[in-house]
Amino acid sequence: MLHSALLNVMIKAARKAGRTLKRDFGEVEHLQVSLKGPANFVTAADRKAEETLRAELIAARPGYGFIGEEGTNITGSDTTHTWIVDPLDGTTNFLHGIPHFAISIGLKREDTVVAGLIYNPATEDMFVAERGKGAFFSDQRLRDQRMRVAARRRLADAVVTCGLPHLGHGDLALGQRETSAVQAKVAGLRRFGSAALDLAWVATGRFDAYWERSLQPWDLAAGIVIAREAGAIVTDLDGKEAMLERGEVLAANDAIHRDLLKTLKAA
Ligand code: 2AM
Ligand code: CA
């Protein structure tokens, strides 16, 4: 599979930032025993990755805007295009030496995300999509396999992943009502800690569905186009299109999406 010039730009940037992140992740594993912990080190790794991504993406598409989780906010001369970037999604996992984290790069044109890339440097899992052109997966062994959401139609067969409120973040009572309601109906409920990878794993069919609240645009942008191009229905928790504005998401195939939306609304 030959990727477009646009995807090649995104892949090159992600691989470059990913090499450094992977090296830093190796260091973090050794820092667990120090009293101060690796927090400052991780913040530095995060910033360094954003700086690499910004430099690479702006060099390749000079006019585009750029919004990054670590605070970069550039308005470009071409105001129709904006990169929406999370240099390290799943920071808590990274900090704890858990190899489930990702670089997420979305490209928004006007109000639509038209391209997305999610890359886990620890496993080299890479998920890419362009609007209208399908979604593709590659890793160390597999090259560019087309992705498709899982075909399971019943909640009773579904393995569902979610995000959960945690210390100082989100509505704990609502989270508990929602997880209880879903738990009672599904084959399994999971919490992996990276919104980007949760969406990517729905696209590959590993998870049947994913929902979460209290997210930021950079957690979601790339994953929205990747999941959609793999055949997922992706909406906010009202069943509408305001995922980025409301910071919430539900992604699944049509049948599971319909039933899960009903379950969540009733919770
Ligand atoms: P992060 O690792 O880049 O912070 C976990 O539920 C998901 O929520 C992760 O993708 C995490 O991204 C994201 N998230 C967004 N805002 C967050 C916050 N304020 N605290 C913790 N996780 C947050
Ligand atoms: Ca994030």
Short mmCIF file of C-alpha atoms and ligand atoms in Angstrom, two decimals:
data_model
loop_
_atom_site.label_atom_id
_atom_site.label_comp_id
_atom_site.label_asym_id
_atom_site.label_seq_id
_atom_site.Cartn_x
_atom_site.Cartn_y
_atom_site.Cartn_z
CA MET A 1 0.00 0.00 0.00
CA LEU A 2 1.42 3.35 -1.03
CA HIS A 3 0.31 6.15 1.24
CA SER A 4 -0.47 9.67 0.10
CA ALA A 5 2.10 12.43 0.50
CA LEU A 6 0.07 13.75 3.42
CA LEU A 7 0.11 10.46 5.33
CA ASN A 8 3.83 10.06 4.60
CA VAL A 9 4.47 13.45 6.24
CA MET A 10 2.51 12.35 9.31
CA ILE A 11 4.20 8.93 9.47
CA LYS A 12 7.69 10.45 9.21
CA ALA A 13 6.94 12.93 12.01
CA ALA A 14 5.45 10.23 14.26
CA ARG A 15 8.37 7.82 13.72
CA LYS A 16 10.89 10.56 14.54
CA ALA A 17 9.12 11.69 17.74
CA GLY A 18 8.41 8.03 18.54
CA ARG A 19 12.09 7.03 18.53
CA THR A 20 12.84 9.56 21.27
CA LEU A 21 9.70 8.70 23.25
CA LYS A 22 10.61 5.02 23.17
CA ARG A 23 14.11 5.77 24.46
CA ASP A 24 12.65 7.93 27.22
CA PHE A 25 10.15 5.19 28.08
CA GLY A 26 13.09 2.85 28.64
CA GLU A 27 14.52 5.37 31.12
CA VAL A 28 11.20 5.79 32.93
CA GLU A 29 11.18 2.09 33.75
CA HIS A 30 14.44 2.59 35.68
CA LEU A 31 13.22 5.72 37.46
CA GLN A 32 10.27 4.00 39.21
CA VAL A 33 12.34 3.37 42.34
CA SER A 34 13.47 6.97 42.87
CA LEU A 35 11.50 8.84 45.54
CA LYS A 36 10.77 11.85 43.35
CA GLY A 37 9.54 9.53 40.63
CA PRO A 38 9.80 10.10 36.93
CA ALA A 39 7.12 12.85 36.67
CA ASN A 40 9.42 15.72 35.70
CA PHE A 41 11.27 13.49 33.30
CA VAL A 42 7.99 12.49 31.63
CA THR A 43 6.89 16.12 31.28
CA ALA A 44 10.19 16.84 29.52
CA ALA A 45 9.74 13.80 27.22
CA ASP A 46 6.22 14.94 26.39
CA ARG A 47 7.38 18.48 25.49
CA LYS A 48 10.29 17.20 23.44
CA ALA A 49 7.93 14.97 21.43
CA GLU A 50 5.58 17.89 20.75
CA GLU A 51 8.49 20.04 19.65
CA THR A 52 9.65 17.35 17.17
CA LEU A 53 6.12 16.91 15.80
CA ARG A 54 5.60 20.65 15.47
CA ALA A 55 8.91 21.14 13.66
CA GLU A 56 8.32 18.22 11.25
CA LEU A 57 4.69 19.01 10.46
CA ILE A 58 5.18 22.77 10.06
CA ALA A 59 8.23 22.21 7.84
CA ALA A 60 6.22 19.92 5.56
CA ARG A 61 3.04 22.06 5.50
CA PRO A 62 4.25 25.60 6.37
CA GLY A 63 0.89 27.37 6.27
CA TYR A 64 -1.09 25.00 8.50
CA GLY A 65 -2.09 25.87 12.06
CA PHE A 66 -1.05 23.67 14.99
CA ILE A 67 -2.69 22.91 18.33
CA GLY A 68 -0.78 20.67 20.72
CA GLU A 69 -1.57 19.34 24.17
CA GLU A 70 1.67 20.71 25.57
CA GLY A 71 0.59 24.25 24.75
CA THR A 72 1.69 24.99 21.20
CA ASN A 73 -0.98 27.07 19.49
CA ILE A 74 -0.06 28.38 16.06
CA THR A 75 -2.46 30.08 13.68
CA GLY A 76 -1.16 29.47 10.18
CA SER A 77 -1.52 31.52 7.03
CA ASP A 78 -3.84 28.76 5.75
CA THR A 79 -6.63 29.04 8.30
CA THR A 80 -8.60 26.14 6.81
CA HIS A 81 -6.05 23.52 7.99
CA THR A 82 -5.01 22.75 11.57
CA TRP A 83 -2.92 19.94 13.04
CA ILE A 84 -4.38 18.70 16.31
CA VAL A 85 -1.64 16.84 18.14
CA ASP A 86 -1.21 14.87 21.34
CA PRO A 87 2.49 14.02 21.62
CA LEU A 88 1.85 11.54 24.44
CA ASP A 89 -1.64 10.19 25.01
CA GLY A 90 -1.80 7.82 27.96
CA THR A 91 0.69 9.81 30.04
CA THR A 92 -0.20 7.94 33.23
CA ASN A 93 0.64 4.62 31.58
CA PHE A 94 3.95 6.01 30.30
CA LEU A 95 4.77 7.33 33.77
CA HIS A 96 4.12 3.91 35.29
CA GLY A 97 6.13 1.97 32.74
CA ILE A 98 3.04 0.52 31.06
CA PRO A 99 3.66 0.21 27.29
CA HIS A 100 0.24 1.52 26.24
CA PHE A 101 0.59 5.11 25.09
CA ALA A 102 0.56 6.88 21.75
CA ILE A 103 1.34 9.84 19.57
CA SER A 104 -1.85 11.18 18.00
CA ILE A 105 -1.90 13.47 14.96
CA GLY A 106 -5.15 14.72 13.47
CA LEU A 107 -5.57 17.13 10.57
CA LYS A 108 -8.68 19.27 10.55
CA ARG A 109 -9.90 20.94 7.35
CA GLU A 110 -12.60 23.52 8.15
CA ASP A 111 -14.66 21.61 10.73
CA THR A 112 -13.86 18.07 9.64
CA VAL A 113 -10.96 15.85 10.62
CA VAL A 114 -9.65 14.61 7.26
CA ALA A 115 -6.59 12.60 8.28
CA GLY A 116 -5.42 10.83 11.41
CA LEU A 117 -2.47 8.86 12.71
CA ILE A 118 -2.09 7.05 16.03
CA TYR A 119 1.27 5.43 16.82
CA ASN A 120 2.36 3.46 19.86
CA PRO A 121 6.18 3.62 19.80
CA ALA A 122 6.50 0.81 22.37
CA THR A 123 4.74 -1.77 20.18
CA GLU A 124 5.18 0.04 16.84
CA ASP A 125 1.44 -0.34 16.23
CA MET A 126 0.53 2.34 13.68
CA PHE A 127 -3.03 3.27 12.71
CA VAL A 128 -3.67 5.72 9.86
CA ALA A 129 -6.65 6.96 7.88
CA GLU A 130 -7.67 9.61 5.43
CA ARG A 131 -11.27 10.61 4.94
CA GLY A 132 -12.80 8.57 2.12
CA LYS A 133 -9.72 6.36 1.68
CA GLY A 134 -10.04 3.72 4.40
CA ALA A 135 -8.08 2.98 7.56
CA PHE A 136 -4.87 0.95 7.74
CA PHE A 137 -2.87 -0.84 10.43
CA SER A 138 0.78 -1.84 10.52
CA ASP A 139 3.21 -3.16 13.13
CA GLN A 140 6.63 -4.84 13.20
CA ARG A 141 5.28 -7.88 11.33
CA LEU A 142 2.31 -6.64 9.33
CA ARG A 143 2.42 -4.00 6.63
CA ASP A 144 -0.67 -1.92 5.98
CA GLN A 145 -3.60 -4.13 6.60
CA ARG A 146 -7.03 -2.64 6.04
CA MET A 147 -8.92 -2.10 9.30
CA ARG A 148 -12.52 -2.97 9.90
CA VAL A 149 -14.65 -2.64 13.05
CA ALA A 150 -15.80 -5.86 14.70
CA ALA A 151 -18.99 -7.42 13.34
CA ARG A 152 -20.52 -8.49 16.68
CA ARG A 153 -24.10 -7.24 16.87
CA ARG A 154 -25.08 -8.03 20.47
CA LEU A 155 -23.99 -6.16 23.60
CA ALA A 156 -23.85 -9.56 25.31
CA ASP A 157 -20.91 -10.48 23.04
CA ALA A 158 -19.17 -7.12 23.19
CA VAL A 159 -15.90 -6.19 24.89
CA VAL A 160 -16.17 -2.49 25.64
CA THR A 161 -13.50 -0.02 26.73
CA CYS A 162 -14.13 3.27 28.50
CA GLY A 163 -12.50 6.17 30.27
CA LEU A 164 -13.22 6.72 33.95
CA PRO A 165 -13.31 9.78 36.17
CA HIS A 166 -10.31 9.90 38.51
CA LEU A 167 -8.88 12.07 41.27
CA GLY A 168 -10.03 15.63 40.62
CA HIS A 169 -11.24 14.91 37.11
CA GLY A 170 -14.74 14.18 35.83
CA ASP A 171 -18.11 13.32 37.42
CA LEU A 172 -17.49 10.26 39.59
CA ALA A 173 -21.17 9.53 40.37
CA LEU A 174 -22.15 9.70 36.70
CA GLY A 175 -19.19 7.50 35.75
CA GLN A 176 -20.29 4.90 38.29
CA ARG A 177 -23.89 4.89 37.03
CA GLU A 178 -22.73 4.51 33.44
CA THR A 179 -20.21 1.75 34.09
CA SER A 180 -22.75 -0.18 36.22
CA ALA A 181 -25.36 0.04 33.49
CA VAL A 182 -22.94 -1.10 30.80
CA GLN A 183 -21.26 -3.79 32.93
CA ALA A 184 -24.60 -5.51 33.43
CA LYS A 185 -25.05 -5.94 29.66
CA VAL A 186 -21.68 -6.68 28.09
CA ALA A 187 -19.22 -9.56 27.86
CA GLY A 188 -16.42 -7.44 29.30
CA LEU A 189 -15.62 -3.88 30.33
CA ARG A 190 -12.03 -2.55 30.13
CA ARG A 191 -10.12 0.62 31.04
CA PHE A 192 -6.78 0.98 29.25
CA GLY A 193 -5.97 4.69 29.75
CA SER A 194 -5.33 6.07 26.27
CA ALA A 195 -8.27 7.63 24.45
CA ALA A 196 -6.37 7.57 21.15
CA LEU A 197 -5.55 3.86 21.40
CA ASP A 198 -9.08 3.05 22.59
CA LEU A 199 -10.43 4.54 19.35
CA ALA A 200 -7.72 2.86 17.27
CA TRP A 201 -8.53 -0.50 18.88
CA VAL A 202 -12.21 -0.09 18.04
CA ALA A 203 -11.09 0.50 14.44
CA THR A 204 -9.09 -2.77 14.44
CA GLY A 205 -12.01 -4.69 15.96
CA ARG A 206 -10.11 -5.56 19.16
CA PHE A 207 -12.72 -3.62 21.14
CA ASP A 208 -16.38 -3.58 20.11
CA ALA A 209 -16.99 -0.13 21.55
CA TYR A 210 -15.50 2.79 23.46
CA TRP A 211 -16.97 5.73 25.31
CA GLU A 212 -15.51 8.50 27.44
CA ARG A 213 -16.26 12.03 28.71
CA SER A 214 -14.11 15.01 29.73
CA LEU A 215 -11.69 14.70 26.84
CA GLN A 216 -9.75 17.29 24.85
CA PRO A 217 -9.72 17.70 21.04
CA TRP A 218 -6.21 16.22 20.74
CA ASP A 219 -7.32 13.02 22.54
CA LEU A 220 -9.96 12.48 19.86
CA ALA A 221 -9.18 14.13 16.53
CA ALA A 222 -7.09 11.39 14.87
CA GLY A 223 -9.16 8.57 16.36
CA ILE A 224 -12.43 9.94 14.98
CA VAL A 225 -11.36 9.68 11.35
CA ILE A 226 -9.55 6.36 11.89
CA ALA A 227 -12.57 4.72 13.56
CA ARG A 228 -14.99 6.14 10.98
CA GLU A 229 -12.90 4.98 8.05
CA ALA A 230 -12.91 1.50 9.62
CA GLY A 231 -16.70 1.58 9.59
CA ALA A 232 -17.47 2.77 13.12
CA ILE A 233 -20.27 5.13 14.04
CA VAL A 234 -18.59 7.89 16.06
CA THR A 235 -20.70 10.47 17.91
CA ASP A 236 -20.88 12.44 21.13
CA LEU A 237 -22.98 10.97 23.95
CA ASP A 238 -26.07 12.67 22.57
CA GLY A 239 -25.65 10.79 19.30
CA LYS A 240 -24.56 14.00 17.55
CA GLU A 241 -21.40 15.30 15.90
CA ALA A 242 -20.03 17.57 18.64
CA MET A 243 -17.30 15.19 19.87
CA LEU A 244 -14.51 17.78 19.77
CA GLU A 245 -16.64 20.60 21.19
CA ARG A 246 -18.12 18.51 24.03
CA GLY A 247 -15.07 16.36 24.64
CA GLU A 248 -17.03 13.13 24.66
CA VAL A 249 -17.26 10.14 22.39
CA LEU A 250 -18.98 6.86 21.66
CA ALA A 251 -17.57 4.64 18.90
CA ALA A 252 -18.81 1.23 17.77
CA ASN A 253 -20.46 -0.53 14.84
CA ASP A 254 -24.02 0.63 14.17
CA ALA A 255 -25.86 -2.01 16.22
CA ILE A 256 -23.62 -1.79 19.29
CA HIS A 257 -23.55 2.01 19.03
CA ARG A 258 -27.34 2.20 19.05
CA ASP A 259 -27.74 -0.10 22.07
CA LEU A 260 -24.89 1.43 24.05
CA LEU A 261 -26.12 4.99 23.45
CA LYS A 262 -29.52 3.96 24.81
CA THR A 263 -27.91 2.30 27.85
CA LEU A 264 -25.71 5.32 28.61
CA LYS A 265 -28.54 7.82 28.23
CA ALA A 266 -30.68 5.84 30.66
CA ALA A 267 -27.91 5.66 33.27
P1 2AM B 1 -3.36 12.15 28.37
O1 2AM B 1 -2.71 10.89 28.78
O2 2AM B 1 -2.73 12.77 27.16
O3 2AM B 1 -3.57 13.12 29.51
C1 2AM B 1 -7.63 8.71 29.90
O4 2AM B 1 -8.96 8.58 30.31
C2 2AM B 1 -7.58 9.60 28.70
O5 2AM B 1 -8.04 10.90 29.07
C3 2AM B 1 -6.20 9.77 28.16
O6 2AM B 1 -6.30 9.74 26.77
C4 2AM B 1 -5.78 11.13 28.68
O7 2AM B 1 -4.85 11.78 27.86
C5 2AM B 1 -7.09 11.85 28.62
N1 2AM B 1 -7.21 13.05 29.39
C6 2AM B 1 -7.64 14.24 28.90
N2 2AM B 1 -7.64 15.17 29.84
C7 2AM B 1 -7.19 14.57 30.96
C8 2AM B 1 -6.93 15.03 32.30
N3 2AM B 1 -7.15 16.29 32.66
N4 2AM B 1 -6.47 14.15 33.19
C9 2AM B 1 -6.24 12.87 32.82
N5 2AM B 1 -6.46 12.39 31.60
C10 2AM B 1 -6.91 13.23 30.68
CA CA B 2 -4.31 12.88 25.63
#
